[in-house]
Structure formats: structure tokens, C-alpha cells
Amino acid sequence: MSNYWNSFVQKLDPYVPGEQPKDKKYVKLNTNENPYPPSVNVTAAIKDAANSQLRLYPDPSCDELRKKIAGHFGLEADQVFIGNGSDEVLAFSFMTFFSRENPVAFADITYSFYKVYANLCSLSPKIIPLHDDFTLPVGAFCEPNGGAVIPNPNAPTGRVLPVASIQQILDAHPDRVVIIDEAYIDFGGKSAVPLIKDYPNLLIVRTLSKYSALAGIRVGFALGQKDLINGLNTVKNSFNSYTIDRLALAGAVAAIDDDGYSKKMAQKIMVTREQTIEQLRKMRFHVIPSQANFIFASHTEVNAELIFHALRDRGVLVRYFKQPRISNYLRITIGTDEEMDQLIRALTDILSS
Amino acid sequence: MSNYWNSFVQKLDPYVPGEQPKDKKYVKLNTNENPYPPSVNVTAAIKDAANSQLRLYPDPSCDELRKKIAGHFGLEADQVFIGNGSDEVLAFSFMTFFSRENPVAFADITYSFYKVYANLCSLSPKIIPLHDDFTLPVGAFCEPNGGAVIPNPNAPTGRVLPVASIQQILDAHPDRVVIIDEAYIDFGGKSAVPLIKDYPNLLIVRTLSKYSALAGIRVGFALGQKDLINGLNTVKNSFNSYTIDRLALAGAVAAIDDDGYSKKMAQKIMVTREQTIEQLRKMRFHVIPSQANFIFASHTEVNAELIFHALRDRGVLVRYFKQPRISNYLRITIGTDEEMDQLIRALTDILSS
């Protein structure tokens, strides 16, 4: 707190990201990063872009990348907005589409940055509790609200929402923007992108961080009808003209081009996920069905916070949220088979002691 | 305009950056980029960082880079804030330190993004007219205001403000934040950084875009006492945890390390600037004294807008602002000697026709 900060900043409660440890090497299963490296074409494209042209500003409208993404999804370039990670895209979306008068709706158990954005935009959100099994109460999301934001699959639960349910929510709010945050959609879920042509109120947010293994270059994007994309551009261009650097642009274009590689890695991760779920269930974990690159699990006897610390002591980082309803759960990113073996060994050790 | 945008966005009037042309190759003197490439150590460091680690998030607190910058300026790491270009740093600064109740002050002729930020934050700024010769009316800036933002040297004029005048303004507003935007300070101006230890209300904003020839990687930073830096972190972490990617971080560290190279290039640019000013004056241009990597010039007979278009037709891009008081001026970035020769040849051609 400070006399120099305005009253707005005094009230902010920032997001705390998962730990990026510097003290030693961990099996890092805490921030949903992809365990496999990005495509070699991506690193080659970046090396190629590391040249004297770095003295020049990047293209502020990211034309080449927008065209590439549009082509990939069967959309037009003016239906694509690029941001500095999907977090920036979400921040701009909150600034553009939601208002104090009509509270935006999101679930009680969801990506915890949403309530930080709401705070940043001085909005009082309408918090809708998930069902006991962490499925989304579609009916409650269809009641009047000022728009909604729903991750699909949900984080940190991993539960997927059928496209038909999304359609139901979109139909209920023709005048409000419904954001579907598809950060984890490529690990087995079904995308709502085909609905864009029929729903001017649908905005889909994506990221290259997970599926394309590029958390390190910060590229996210939004897909929607032109009118929504224009709104995002208006806010972005009132904030920062050049949000994506030349290197990230080059890498992102190469990543979209080599989607086949990302798909192959995602399939490996999905196989590992199902094996890990099976192993955890044998160890008496209750595991929520997941279509993401992470799982959400609770042991039937041993406290999650205790396991979290014991895993950390054994060099395995997972994510623990000290929050109502989920304080006995661990969110575990799917790593390589070997990393998951290390997790299982550490858990065996912890549970037998 | 759209039914989906909130009322706030309907009123925004975004910044329009200088053109990044794609149609053909120009002598590009319109966006104050450095004509020389960045240090080879920078491109080498980026190539080196283009590896499998890109799958991992970058360090959200940019510790290594903050330490490096702090060391360079004789400050502590917690006196440094890193942003995605100085534009993002400025946007966060407006969000953190200024309020609707106390209008922030800036000059009528200055970096035109300031009024866009004011609009973004729903502030009504106090606009202070520069003197007729474009010097800053220090007295007017010392009258009560809710803080101030002053580029030094000013853009687009290139005029420098003595550190003693900055101190006078800081003394007048002990309870308000005064931002000195030093984007162009390294081309002959004197920095206000040594004032930081005595002035808790001083925030200095810098960029690697100009002096370090790295407009393409988007790194800016703020220097100030810990309390101001904490405020910026609070807003940044309510917006986007990971604003700087791994590649930009690696490049920025290398750029600070090889400051000697940037200094040498800046000296070359300053020599070229003085030669160009001399030539333009011989051609009957009125040129404002500049301590920046650009000059602001007005021909005594021929209209600036006409020259702007005629230069463009001849493959030379400069910046023209259709604004009161400066609509007969051109802002010309200092390029290489050869680029300035091309400018002079084109101008000779235009003025003789």
C-alpha cells in the first residue's frame, strides 16, 4: 500500500502463478506445461528471425500470423485477434465486453485469473457453483447475466463441456458475449469453433502455451466474428501497439504450420494421462475424468496439502489450491511417462509411510 | 461500434503507430528505429534461447534482467519494473498512479499515446501548452496537478529538459508521481536516474527499442523507488503474469551487457544528426535543436504535408502529424549516413521542382 497508488490499485488482489522454481531441478507438474519440446521448425524459425531486423518494430497487426491461424480454423483473418499469451487476450476481453451494470458469470471453481480480471475492471462477477461432481450447471449459466466466461475443459478440474451445452448458453444470451476459453481443448475435447459462424456473441480464446509447447513465447489468440475482434483491437491499440515481438511471431507461424507435430505430442500426453489415472485410482485416488493435459485428484484417506508438501520434498511439484471445495485436491500436469513414473514412485513412498 | 462492446470501449480512440510498410522497400525514417543492427551478442543470446525450454513459462518476475538493469544503473533489483515495451510500462503507470479526481498533466505537443492512456483510464488530463519554441513551461508544470508525464527529450520535438527543471517539478508535487519518459535520453540528453534516491515520486521509463536497436523484441522498463515499482507489479499481475517471453529476456540481458556497442552506435547517430540538421538548415528548413534520434523540422516555404507525400512517392518515409501547431512539421528519424543522403537528395528534388 502506498500514497502514490490510486484507490483502484489499493484494492487489487493480483493473480499468483504456479511456482517457477529456481532452487533446484524438479519434476515440474505444476503449471500445465507440455513435457515435450516445441517443433524443431519453431526453434529454427526463431533462430532465423534473430537477425538485424530486430532493430525494427514488429507488425502491430500480426497479419501473417492472423492469416495462418484463420486458414487453420477455416476463418477469415479479421476473425482472429492475437495477444501476448491468452491471459492478455482474456484481460482485453474483460475490458471490452463486460460492464459493471451487468455482472459477468463464471463458475466458483475455475481459472482463478477470472476473478482478478473482474477486479481489474471493477466488475462484481456472478459466481455460479459447479455441481458436486464439478460438472457445469448449464441451466444456471442460461439465467440472465452480463456475459460468461467458461474454460472448456474447465481448469483445474479437467472436465469437458459438450458443444451442445455451449450452444444452449449462447442461445440464452444473444446480446451478451460468452467466452469459451479453449486453452486445453486439444487434449481430447471438442472445440466450439464451428459455432462462430452462427453466433456473433461467441468468443473463443486459445493459446500456444500448452498444445504447441510454447509457454515460453507468449502467444494467445481469440476467434470470433469481426465485430468482437474489432472491439479487442480497439482496447489493445489503446494499451500497447506492439504486443507480440518478431521472434514470437516467427515461432507462432511455424507452430501453426507444424500442427501435425503438436497433435502427435498431444496424443502421447492423452495416453499417458489415461495410464496415470488408472494408476492413481489403484492407489485410492478419486480422479475427475479429464480431457486436459492435467488431472484433478483427491486421495480417499490422505490430505492433499500433506501430499503436496511431501511431493515437493521428493522433488515433484504439483499444484495445490487452498480454496473452499477443492482444498483436498491436487492438480497434476501430465508429464512424460518417465516423469509420471517418478510421481507414482513418490506417491507410493508417501502413502506407505 | 457494436452492441457487444461496453460503453467504455465505444468511447476509446486508439493510438495509430507509424506505418510499417509492406508494399515495397522504403528508406524508413518514420518510427524512430535505430538504423544499426543490435549487438551480435544479442542475436547470439536469442538463438541460444531458441531451444526446447520454450515449452516452459518464462520467469514472471524477470529476476535476472531486473538485476542486470539495476546493476547498470546503480539501483536495486526491486527498483526495476519490466514491461512488454515502454508503451506497456506507461499504460500500467497510468493505471497505477493517476486518478479521475486529480488530472494528470502533460504537454499539448508530446507523445500522442499519453492522451490515449488517459482515455483508457477514464482520466481527463490537464493539457499544458508548450512555449512557442516548443520548450516546456516548467512553471505551469509546477502548478497543482495529479501527477505529470514528460518525455525527455520530448517527442516529436526532440527538445531536452534540464535535470534541474525536472527537480523543480518533482519538488512542486511531493505527493504526486512524475513520470519522465526517457525513451530517447541516450542520444545526448542527461538522465534523471540519479534523482531516484531522493525522490520517491519519480518514475523513469526506458526502452530497449531505440538506443539498443531492439524495437523488435518489446522490452521497456521503469526505474523508481520500491513503492512505485510494487504498484506497477500489482497492476501487471492483475493483467498478465508472463508479459516478457524467454527470447526477449535473453536478448535484453545481452543488450544491457553490451552497452558499449549501443553507446558507439548512438554516437554515430548523433554525428549524423548534426550533419543532417546543418544540411536541412542550408535548404531553408527550420530545425528544432534535438537530443534525440530524430529531428523535427519545418520548411520556411514549402508545406510539410506536401513534402511528406512527395518523400513517400520517392521511397522515403517520415512522420507527419496533422495536429494543431505542428501541422507544418516533419519528424525525421536519423538513419545511416547513406539513408540521410537519400533523404537530402529526395528533398533537393522536391524543393527544386
XYZ file of C-alpha atoms in Angstrom:
706
model
C 0.000 0.000 0.000
C 1.214 3.455 -0.820
C 0.129 7.059 -1.024
C 1.178 7.118 -4.642
C -1.103 4.302 -5.812
C -4.616 5.303 -6.772
C -7.576 3.900 -4.820
C -8.266 1.385 -7.589
C -4.835 -0.236 -7.242
C -5.103 -0.342 -3.442
C -7.999 -2.792 -3.892
C -6.412 -5.134 -6.427
C -5.619 -8.708 -5.477
C -3.205 -9.981 -8.160
C -3.061 -13.479 -9.593
C -0.325 -15.742 -8.265
C 1.015 -18.051 -10.975
C 2.305 -21.546 -10.277
C 5.836 -21.570 -8.978
C 8.735 -21.349 -11.456
C 11.351 -22.853 -9.144
C 14.942 -21.674 -9.271
C 16.380 -23.517 -6.268
C 16.786 -26.974 -7.839
C 15.584 -29.267 -10.592
C 12.073 -30.607 -10.042
C 9.744 -32.923 -11.874
C 7.619 -29.937 -12.820
C 3.950 -30.941 -12.929
C 2.553 -27.674 -11.584
C 1.867 -25.224 -14.447
C 0.405 -27.428 -17.198
C 3.369 -27.018 -19.498
C 3.837 -29.523 -22.299
C 6.515 -32.094 -21.371
C 7.680 -32.329 -24.993
C 9.745 -29.664 -26.769
C 8.128 -27.485 -29.424
C 8.505 -28.468 -33.070
C 12.077 -28.158 -34.349
C 10.635 -25.974 -37.111
C 9.612 -23.470 -34.434
C 13.064 -23.154 -32.913
C 14.571 -22.985 -36.411
C 12.190 -20.177 -37.411
C 13.051 -18.229 -34.263
C 16.799 -18.637 -34.804
C 16.233 -17.376 -38.323
C 14.338 -14.318 -37.043
C 17.133 -13.477 -34.578
C 18.777 -11.135 -37.060
C 19.487 -7.460 -37.675
C 15.804 -6.826 -38.398
C 15.214 -6.908 -34.634
C 16.005 -3.192 -34.787
C 12.598 -2.721 -36.458
C 9.183 -2.829 -34.806
C 7.170 -5.986 -35.399
C 3.977 -5.884 -37.452
C 1.471 -4.399 -34.945
C -1.457 -6.144 -36.623
C 0.275 -9.551 -36.859
C -1.101 -10.029 -40.386
C 0.878 -13.118 -41.353
C 0.086 -14.959 -38.130
C -3.592 -13.989 -38.256
C -3.861 -15.277 -41.822
C -2.129 -18.502 -40.823
C -4.443 -19.091 -37.854
C -7.517 -18.131 -39.869
C -6.551 -20.634 -42.555
C -6.039 -23.345 -39.966
C -9.519 -22.850 -38.483
C -11.371 -22.063 -41.709
C -11.970 -18.440 -40.695
C -11.072 -15.021 -42.113
C -8.045 -13.068 -40.837
C -10.334 -10.377 -39.393
C -11.895 -13.052 -37.176
C -8.579 -13.524 -35.342
C -7.073 -11.403 -32.563
C -3.528 -12.049 -31.312
C -2.394 -11.357 -27.758
C 0.664 -11.692 -25.547
C -0.488 -15.032 -24.166
C -4.140 -15.953 -23.698
C -4.025 -14.150 -20.345
C -3.624 -10.838 -22.158
C -6.411 -11.823 -24.575
C -8.666 -12.545 -21.590
C -7.734 -9.268 -19.877
C -8.623 -7.313 -23.030
C -11.845 -9.332 -23.361
C -12.945 -8.416 -19.844
C -12.126 -4.753 -20.599
C -14.094 -4.860 -23.861
C -17.222 -6.911 -23.337
C -18.262 -6.840 -19.690
C -19.622 -3.995 -17.610
C -20.383 -3.059 -14.049
C -24.114 -2.890 -14.760
C -24.383 -6.489 -15.942
C -22.259 -8.908 -13.951
C -20.276 -11.460 -15.934
C -20.860 -15.066 -14.847
C -18.274 -17.721 -14.164
C -18.004 -20.833 -12.035
C -16.845 -20.931 -8.424
C -14.217 -23.482 -9.345
C -12.473 -22.274 -12.464
C -9.362 -20.466 -13.714
C -8.643 -18.163 -10.804
C -7.459 -15.303 -13.015
C -11.097 -14.553 -13.981
C -11.884 -13.000 -10.643
C -8.658 -10.983 -10.839
C -9.724 -9.589 -14.243
C -13.170 -8.815 -12.835
C -11.475 -6.887 -10.043
C -9.169 -5.116 -12.518
C -12.257 -3.974 -14.449
C -14.178 -3.103 -11.241
C -16.828 -5.720 -12.033
C -18.749 -7.756 -9.471
C -18.976 -11.157 -11.090
C -21.885 -13.562 -10.750
C -20.259 -16.684 -9.310
C -22.100 -19.895 -10.197
C -21.297 -23.008 -8.121
C -20.423 -26.147 -10.051
C -22.372 -29.314 -9.258
C -20.878 -31.595 -6.606
C -19.180 -33.701 -9.268
C -17.677 -30.481 -10.768
C -19.893 -30.587 -13.853
C -21.161 -27.220 -15.056
C -24.764 -26.259 -14.169
C -25.802 -25.334 -17.694
C -29.224 -24.098 -16.576
C -27.733 -21.614 -14.123
C -25.480 -20.263 -16.866
C -28.588 -19.729 -19.031
C -30.210 -17.432 -16.473
C -29.812 -13.686 -17.122
C -26.228 -12.471 -16.819
C -23.931 -9.898 -18.419
C -21.947 -12.467 -20.348
C -19.998 -15.502 -19.232
C -16.536 -16.988 -19.326
C -16.160 -20.758 -19.317
C -12.955 -22.735 -19.795
C -13.520 -25.887 -21.797
C -12.173 -28.191 -20.484
C -12.524 -26.452 -17.150
C -9.435 -25.714 -15.069
C -8.436 -27.028 -12.614
C -10.934 -29.892 -12.895
C -10.244 -31.016 -16.486
C -13.943 -31.663 -17.090
C -15.177 -31.037 -20.606
C -18.454 -29.337 -21.563
C -20.316 -30.706 -24.623
C -20.651 -28.266 -27.536
C -24.446 -28.663 -27.298
C -24.353 -27.170 -23.789
C -22.271 -24.246 -25.029
C -24.838 -23.700 -27.765
C -27.607 -23.677 -25.160
C -25.793 -20.966 -23.181
C -25.123 -18.924 -26.336
C -28.812 -19.180 -27.290
C -29.827 -17.922 -23.856
C -27.724 -14.730 -24.194
C -27.918 -13.435 -27.765
C -26.991 -9.913 -26.560
C -24.095 -10.915 -24.295
C -20.628 -12.186 -25.071
C -19.862 -15.754 -23.995
C -16.143 -16.533 -23.851
C -15.087 -20.146 -24.204
C -11.513 -20.463 -23.026
C -10.148 -23.390 -25.008
C -6.618 -23.375 -23.591
C -6.817 -27.159 -23.090
C -9.231 -28.188 -25.860
C -6.659 -30.064 -27.934
C -6.189 -32.834 -25.385
C -9.408 -34.619 -26.226
C -12.220 -32.052 -26.066
C -14.411 -30.888 -28.927
C -13.940 -27.274 -29.982
C -16.781 -24.763 -30.316
C -15.035 -23.038 -33.267
C -17.652 -24.324 -35.777
C -20.297 -22.312 -33.865
C -18.593 -18.970 -34.660
C -20.372 -18.531 -37.989
C -23.795 -18.748 -36.324
C -23.074 -16.951 -33.054
C -21.971 -13.310 -33.121
C -21.787 -13.489 -29.311
C -19.203 -16.292 -29.165
C -15.541 -15.546 -28.492
C -13.106 -18.442 -28.319
C -9.757 -17.942 -26.614
C -6.771 -20.159 -27.389
C -3.102 -20.359 -26.523
C 0.060 -21.842 -27.992
C 1.385 -22.412 -24.462
C 0.022 -25.901 -23.869
C -0.777 -27.763 -27.064
C 2.075 -26.209 -29.083
C 4.536 -26.421 -26.165
C 5.285 -22.703 -26.371
C 4.573 -21.274 -22.923
C 7.948 -19.552 -23.281
C 6.999 -17.328 -26.236
C 3.660 -15.872 -25.029
C 1.176 -16.137 -27.869
C -2.556 -16.489 -27.394
C -5.419 -15.639 -29.683
C -9.152 -15.091 -29.861
C -11.506 -16.295 -32.572
C -14.899 -14.738 -33.204
C -16.941 -12.656 -35.574
C -15.300 -9.471 -36.860
C -17.265 -7.168 -34.581
C -15.883 -8.798 -31.411
C -12.343 -8.845 -32.832
C -12.604 -5.125 -33.673
C -13.539 -4.402 -30.071
C -10.463 -6.243 -28.823
C -8.281 -4.323 -31.278
C -9.705 -1.024 -30.054
C -8.692 -1.802 -26.482
C -5.325 -3.328 -27.421
C -4.422 -0.306 -29.537
C -5.302 1.965 -26.625
C -2.889 -0.011 -24.451
C 0.120 -1.129 -26.491
C 0.534 -1.119 -30.268
C 3.169 -3.810 -30.498
C 2.295 -6.615 -28.108
C 3.935 -9.529 -29.977
C 7.624 -9.450 -30.771
C 9.232 -10.546 -34.031
C 10.584 -13.762 -32.538
C 7.259 -14.887 -31.102
C 5.544 -14.064 -34.404
C 8.033 -16.196 -36.340
C 7.753 -19.069 -33.871
C 3.963 -18.964 -33.793
C 3.653 -19.092 -37.578
C 5.937 -22.145 -37.642
C 3.926 -23.797 -34.859
C 0.637 -23.471 -36.720
C 2.349 -24.813 -39.841
C 3.581 -27.868 -37.958
C 0.292 -28.657 -36.252
C 0.823 -32.342 -37.054
C 3.708 -32.479 -34.606
C 1.679 -30.866 -31.808
C -1.176 -33.281 -32.456
C 1.195 -36.253 -32.152
C 2.581 -34.984 -28.846
C -0.959 -34.298 -27.564
C -1.900 -37.888 -28.349
C 1.098 -39.148 -26.375
C 0.045 -36.961 -23.453
C -3.503 -38.329 -23.615
C -2.229 -41.913 -23.486
C -0.025 -41.065 -20.502
C -2.975 -39.321 -18.849
C -5.198 -42.400 -19.021
C -2.399 -44.643 -17.708
C -1.747 -42.223 -14.845
C -5.455 -42.026 -13.955
C -5.595 -45.806 -13.816
C -2.543 -45.973 -11.559
C -3.832 -43.235 -9.271
C -7.208 -44.936 -8.916
C -5.441 -48.128 -7.897
C -3.739 -46.067 -5.185
C -7.181 -44.999 -3.932
C -7.219 -41.552 -5.530
C -10.545 -40.144 -6.673
C -9.736 -38.702 -10.131
C -12.059 -36.396 -12.074
C -12.400 -37.504 -15.727
C -10.073 -35.189 -17.690
C -9.871 -34.035 -21.292
C -6.970 -31.729 -20.485
C -3.200 -32.126 -20.068
C -3.676 -32.323 -16.309
C -5.749 -34.268 -13.825
C -7.513 -33.269 -10.651
C -7.293 -35.857 -7.924
C -8.087 -36.336 -4.268
C -6.931 -39.217 -2.109
C -9.683 -41.032 -0.226
C -7.664 -41.040 3.018
C -4.620 -38.761 2.919
C -4.924 -34.981 2.954
C -3.986 -33.210 -0.299
C -1.960 -30.430 1.292
C 0.127 -33.016 3.116
C 0.724 -34.921 -0.150
C 1.568 -31.645 -1.933
C 4.341 -30.827 0.542
C 5.596 -34.413 0.685
C 5.819 -34.483 -3.131
C 7.728 -31.207 -3.124
C 10.181 -32.672 -0.594
C 10.688 -35.549 -3.025
C 11.365 -33.205 -5.953
C 7.917 -33.375 -7.570
C 5.960 -30.132 -7.994
C 2.179 -30.258 -8.424
C -0.408 -27.522 -7.860
C -2.455 -27.190 -4.690
C -5.252 -24.601 -4.255
C -6.169 -23.739 -0.671
C -9.758 -22.918 -1.623
C -13.224 -23.997 -0.486
C -14.470 -27.225 -2.091
C -11.120 -28.138 -3.674
C -8.733 -27.925 -0.740
C -8.397 -31.704 -0.717
C -7.457 -31.933 -4.410
C -4.189 -31.814 -6.309
C -3.869 -30.637 -9.893
C -1.235 -32.723 -11.605
C 0.119 -31.827 -15.043
C 0.691 -34.780 -17.357
C 4.421 -35.075 -17.994
C 6.401 -37.685 -19.885
C 5.901 -41.357 -18.991
C 9.130 -41.213 -17.024
C 8.041 -38.139 -15.072
C 4.748 -39.801 -14.229
C 6.653 -42.873 -13.038
C 8.607 -40.588 -10.712
C 5.317 -39.138 -9.460
C 3.845 -42.581 -8.836
C 7.010 -43.738 -7.039
C 6.970 -40.624 -4.841
C 3.267 -41.130 -4.075
C 3.817 -44.801 -3.256
C 6.535 -43.739 -0.860
C 4.339 -41.058 0.749
C 1.241 -43.229 1.081
C 3.130 -46.183 2.543
C 4.893 -44.121 5.222
C -19.197 0.310 -32.799
C -21.135 -2.679 -31.612
C -23.803 -3.797 -29.186
C -21.324 -6.195 -27.648
C -18.726 -3.607 -26.658
C -19.243 -1.914 -23.325
C -19.815 1.852 -23.163
C -16.200 2.422 -22.147
C -14.840 0.856 -25.330
C -17.304 2.776 -27.521
C -15.511 5.973 -26.406
C -11.915 4.853 -26.941
C -9.798 6.471 -29.627
C -6.803 4.151 -30.134
C -3.239 5.176 -30.907
C -2.128 4.875 -34.517
C 1.519 3.852 -34.768
C 3.788 4.957 -37.602
C 3.349 2.896 -40.703
C 5.152 -0.463 -41.012
C 5.014 -0.638 -44.802
C 4.636 -3.953 -46.572
C 4.182 -2.801 -50.177
C 7.832 -2.035 -51.012
C 11.206 -1.208 -49.550
C 11.439 2.328 -48.166
C 14.106 4.434 -46.534
C 12.286 4.108 -43.240
C 12.680 7.285 -41.192
C 9.191 7.264 -39.653
C 9.212 5.282 -36.385
C 12.496 6.282 -34.709
C 14.061 2.872 -35.065
C 17.817 2.560 -34.771
C 19.422 2.271 -38.240
C 22.122 -0.058 -36.901
C 21.574 -3.712 -36.013
C 21.518 -4.779 -32.372
C 24.705 -6.170 -30.836
C 25.722 -9.551 -32.262
C 25.764 -10.787 -28.673
C 22.021 -10.115 -28.525
C 21.165 -12.169 -31.591
C 23.536 -14.913 -30.380
C 21.840 -14.998 -26.967
C 18.407 -15.247 -28.595
C 19.494 -18.066 -30.916
C 20.822 -19.819 -27.853
C 17.491 -19.395 -26.033
C 15.562 -20.807 -29.005
C 15.641 -24.313 -27.549
C 13.395 -26.968 -26.046
C 12.980 -24.862 -22.886
C 10.475 -22.735 -24.817
C 7.917 -25.283 -23.608
C 8.281 -23.715 -20.137
C 6.874 -20.386 -18.940
C 9.381 -17.561 -18.639
C 10.302 -16.140 -15.242
C 7.266 -13.935 -14.465
C 9.325 -11.615 -12.279
C 12.220 -11.275 -14.781
C 14.735 -11.564 -11.936
C 17.900 -11.902 -13.999
C 17.057 -8.956 -16.243
C 15.994 -6.772 -13.319
C 19.275 -7.487 -11.538
C 21.201 -6.716 -14.710
C 19.412 -3.384 -15.262
C 19.681 -2.478 -11.580
C 23.421 -3.108 -11.680
C 23.792 -0.986 -14.783
C 22.045 1.999 -13.181
C 23.396 1.574 -9.634
C 19.965 0.631 -8.275
C 18.459 -2.399 -6.503
C 16.504 -5.070 -8.409
C 13.301 -4.089 -6.598
C 13.645 -0.603 -8.104
C 13.154 -2.030 -11.605
C 9.919 -2.995 -13.351
C 9.972 -4.751 -16.743
C 7.238 -4.375 -19.358
C 6.366 -5.520 -22.864
C 7.815 -2.363 -24.418
C 7.773 1.021 -22.699
C 4.236 1.509 -24.018
C 3.027 -1.259 -21.727
C 5.027 0.236 -18.851
C 3.342 3.594 -19.492
C -0.124 2.006 -19.705
C 0.407 0.283 -16.342
C 1.765 3.547 -14.899
C -1.363 5.442 -15.917
C -3.496 2.667 -14.389
C -1.490 2.731 -11.130
C -0.666 6.328 -10.297
C -3.246 8.657 -11.798
C -6.895 9.140 -10.913
C -10.031 10.802 -12.171
C -10.121 13.180 -9.211
C -6.685 14.675 -9.894
C -5.963 15.192 -13.570
C -2.537 14.152 -14.794
C -0.644 16.886 -16.671
C 1.174 16.602 -19.959
C 2.100 18.916 -22.811
C -0.099 19.667 -25.815
C 2.728 18.603 -28.109
C 4.089 15.339 -26.828
C 3.926 11.563 -27.327
C 0.379 11.149 -28.552
C -0.140 7.840 -26.730
C -0.472 9.749 -23.405
C -3.932 11.027 -24.229
C -4.926 7.521 -25.349
C -3.826 6.120 -21.969
C -5.727 8.905 -20.213
C -8.804 7.900 -22.166
C -8.209 4.197 -21.399
C -8.150 5.070 -17.692
C -11.139 7.461 -17.995
C -8.967 10.414 -16.912
C -9.372 13.987 -18.107
C -5.801 15.168 -18.474
C -4.569 18.693 -17.830
C -3.043 19.688 -21.143
C -0.270 22.287 -20.816
C 0.755 24.177 -23.980
C 4.444 24.254 -24.773
C 6.050 27.661 -25.368
C 6.141 28.853 -28.982
C 9.666 27.469 -29.406
C 8.449 24.079 -28.056
C 10.325 24.436 -24.761
C 8.483 23.153 -21.714
C 6.759 25.742 -19.458
C 8.282 24.493 -16.214
C 6.256 26.912 -14.096
C 2.964 25.631 -15.481
C 4.026 22.063 -14.697
C 4.693 23.145 -11.095
C 1.109 24.309 -10.568
C -1.193 21.824 -8.779
C -1.885 18.673 -10.789
C -2.470 14.978 -10.198
C 0.942 13.963 -11.453
C 2.674 14.535 -14.760
C 4.222 12.672 -17.638
C 7.065 14.304 -19.558
C 9.217 12.710 -22.240
C 12.807 13.836 -22.043
C 13.801 14.584 -24.733
C 10.267 15.432 -25.785
C 8.711 13.670 -28.771
C 8.162 14.676 -31.502
C 10.206 17.846 -30.946
C 13.490 16.333 -29.709
C 13.943 19.145 -27.186
C 15.654 18.192 -23.948
C 14.654 19.358 -20.458
C 17.484 20.079 -17.972
C 17.558 17.819 -14.912
C 17.278 20.955 -12.712
C 13.848 21.672 -14.258
C 12.739 18.099 -13.581
C 13.842 18.516 -9.988
C 11.782 21.718 -9.745
C 8.670 19.868 -10.952
C 9.327 16.948 -8.558
C 9.719 19.389 -5.660
C 6.398 21.022 -6.532
C 4.499 17.703 -6.302
C 5.876 15.615 -3.436
C 2.582 13.678 -3.227
C 2.175 13.030 -6.939
C 4.017 10.760 -9.320
C 6.028 12.469 -12.046
C 6.937 10.166 -14.932
C 9.968 11.048 -17.014
C 9.827 9.073 -20.227
C 13.468 8.671 -21.211
C 12.921 6.658 -24.397
C 15.372 8.939 -26.230
C 17.688 10.026 -23.406
C 20.745 8.151 -24.663
C 21.172 10.313 -27.743
C 22.697 13.265 -25.908
C 20.364 14.125 -23.028
C 21.149 13.908 -19.325
C 19.215 11.263 -17.390
C 17.244 11.960 -14.222
C 18.111 8.498 -12.819
C 20.432 9.975 -10.131
C 17.360 11.758 -8.663
C 15.603 8.464 -7.836
C 17.275 8.078 -4.441
C 15.945 11.475 -3.288
C 12.533 11.470 -4.956
C 10.004 8.774 -4.040
C 7.641 10.406 -6.555
C 9.925 9.971 -9.586
C 9.338 7.180 -12.076
C 11.644 6.911 -15.061
C 10.533 4.924 -18.090
C 13.033 3.474 -20.558
C 13.023 1.233 -23.588
C 15.455 -1.018 -25.429
C 13.693 -0.151 -28.707
C 15.734 2.884 -29.720
C 19.150 3.010 -28.062
C 19.645 -0.779 -28.011
C 18.161 -1.221 -31.517
C 15.626 -3.747 -30.250
C 12.197 -2.417 -31.259
C 11.543 -5.962 -32.500
C 11.743 -7.680 -29.098
C 9.494 -5.389 -26.994
C 11.274 -4.667 -23.752
C 10.794 -1.499 -21.732
C 11.352 -0.810 -18.064
C 10.629 1.598 -15.259
C 13.052 2.763 -12.580
C 11.924 4.222 -9.286
C 11.726 3.632 -5.574
C 10.398 0.245 -4.454
C 6.956 1.544 -3.542
C 6.222 2.732 -7.096
C 7.603 -0.489 -8.575
C 5.364 -2.550 -6.260
C 2.349 -0.625 -7.521
C 3.225 -1.445 -11.117
C 3.687 -5.120 -10.220
C 0.267 -5.184 -8.581
C -1.414 -3.966 -11.758
C 0.728 -6.114 -14.073
C -0.016 -9.239 -12.048
C -3.721 -8.448 -12.252
C -3.423 -8.294 -16.034
C -0.911 -10.851 -17.275
C 1.623 -12.838 -15.240
C 4.081 -13.530 -18.025
C 4.481 -10.421 -20.148
C 8.065 -10.988 -21.362
C 8.949 -14.116 -23.273
C 12.105 -16.200 -22.832
C 13.661 -14.902 -26.053
C 13.170 -11.225 -25.223
C 14.547 -11.836 -21.729
C 17.695 -13.449 -23.123
C 18.167 -10.695 -25.705
C 17.597 -7.906 -23.202
C 20.162 -9.282 -20.748
C 22.736 -9.458 -23.556
C 21.883 -5.909 -24.673
C 22.498 -4.447 -21.215
C 25.737 -6.416 -21.034
C 26.916 -4.956 -24.330
C 26.004 -1.362 -23.559
C 29.316 -0.249 -25.041
C 28.136 -1.238 -28.505
C 24.851 0.661 -28.154
C 26.748 3.718 -26.951
C 29.022 3.600 -30.004
C 26.047 3.378 -32.369
C 24.301 6.227 -30.524
C 27.377 8.397 -31.005
C 27.345 7.670 -34.742
C 23.660 8.620 -34.859
C 24.374 11.875 -33.023
C 27.099 12.787 -35.524
C 24.746 12.041 -38.428
C 22.017 14.068 -36.725
C 24.155 17.189 -36.506
C 25.263 16.821 -40.145
C 21.644 16.384 -41.242
C 20.499 19.419 -39.260
C 23.196 21.504 -40.927
C 22.167 20.306 -44.398
C 18.472 20.876 -43.739
C 19.112 24.377 -42.474
C 21.012 25.142 -45.667
C 17.867 24.013 -47.518
C 15.871 26.604 -45.539
C 14.371 24.196 -43.029
C 13.701 25.442 -39.514
C 15.025 22.618 -37.310
C 14.329 22.308 -33.569
C 17.536 21.514 -31.612
C 17.396 17.764 -30.924
C 18.950 15.477 -28.368
C 17.021 12.500 -29.744
C 17.461 10.067 -32.656
C 15.063 12.170 -34.716
C 14.628 15.778 -35.706
C 11.576 17.976 -36.043
C 11.716 20.315 -38.997
C 9.559 22.759 -40.911
C 10.386 24.281 -44.268
C 10.177 28.051 -44.405
C 8.261 27.984 -47.709
C 7.001 24.543 -48.662
C 4.137 22.874 -46.807
C 5.088 19.860 -44.657
C 2.210 17.646 -45.729
C 3.158 18.186 -49.354
C 6.792 17.296 -48.612
C 5.647 14.237 -46.624
C 3.717 12.833 -49.597
C 6.416 13.778 -52.095
C 9.017 11.977 -49.963
C 6.812 8.916 -49.774
C 6.489 8.902 -53.565
C 10.289 8.925 -53.691
C 10.578 5.967 -51.319
C 11.383 7.917 -48.151
C 9.037 7.543 -45.160
C 8.998 10.235 -42.471
C 6.285 11.022 -39.897
C 3.714 13.755 -40.324
C 1.190 14.712 -37.610
C -1.930 16.534 -38.796
C -2.325 18.371 -35.497
C -2.678 21.972 -34.375
C 0.639 23.863 -34.012
C 2.749 21.123 -35.661
C 0.921 20.520 -38.928
C 3.740 22.183 -40.818
C 6.468 19.990 -39.303
C 8.008 16.672 -40.244
C 9.540 14.273 -37.748
C 12.529 12.625 -39.359
C 14.293 9.655 -37.770
C 18.080 9.713 -38.043
C 19.140 6.824 -40.262
C 22.560 5.817 -41.552
C 24.627 8.436 -43.394
C 23.606 6.828 -46.658
C 19.896 6.940 -45.762
C 20.197 10.606 -44.851
C 21.905 11.254 -48.195
C 18.887 9.664 -49.881
C 16.605 11.921 -47.824
C 18.587 15.028 -48.764
C 18.620 14.037 -52.446
C 14.850 13.477 -52.392
C 14.276 16.798 -50.623
C 16.527 18.619 -53.118
C 14.471 17.094 -55.896
C 11.153 18.069 -54.243
C 12.178 21.621 -53.363
C 13.608 22.336 -56.812
C 10.511 21.138 -58.667
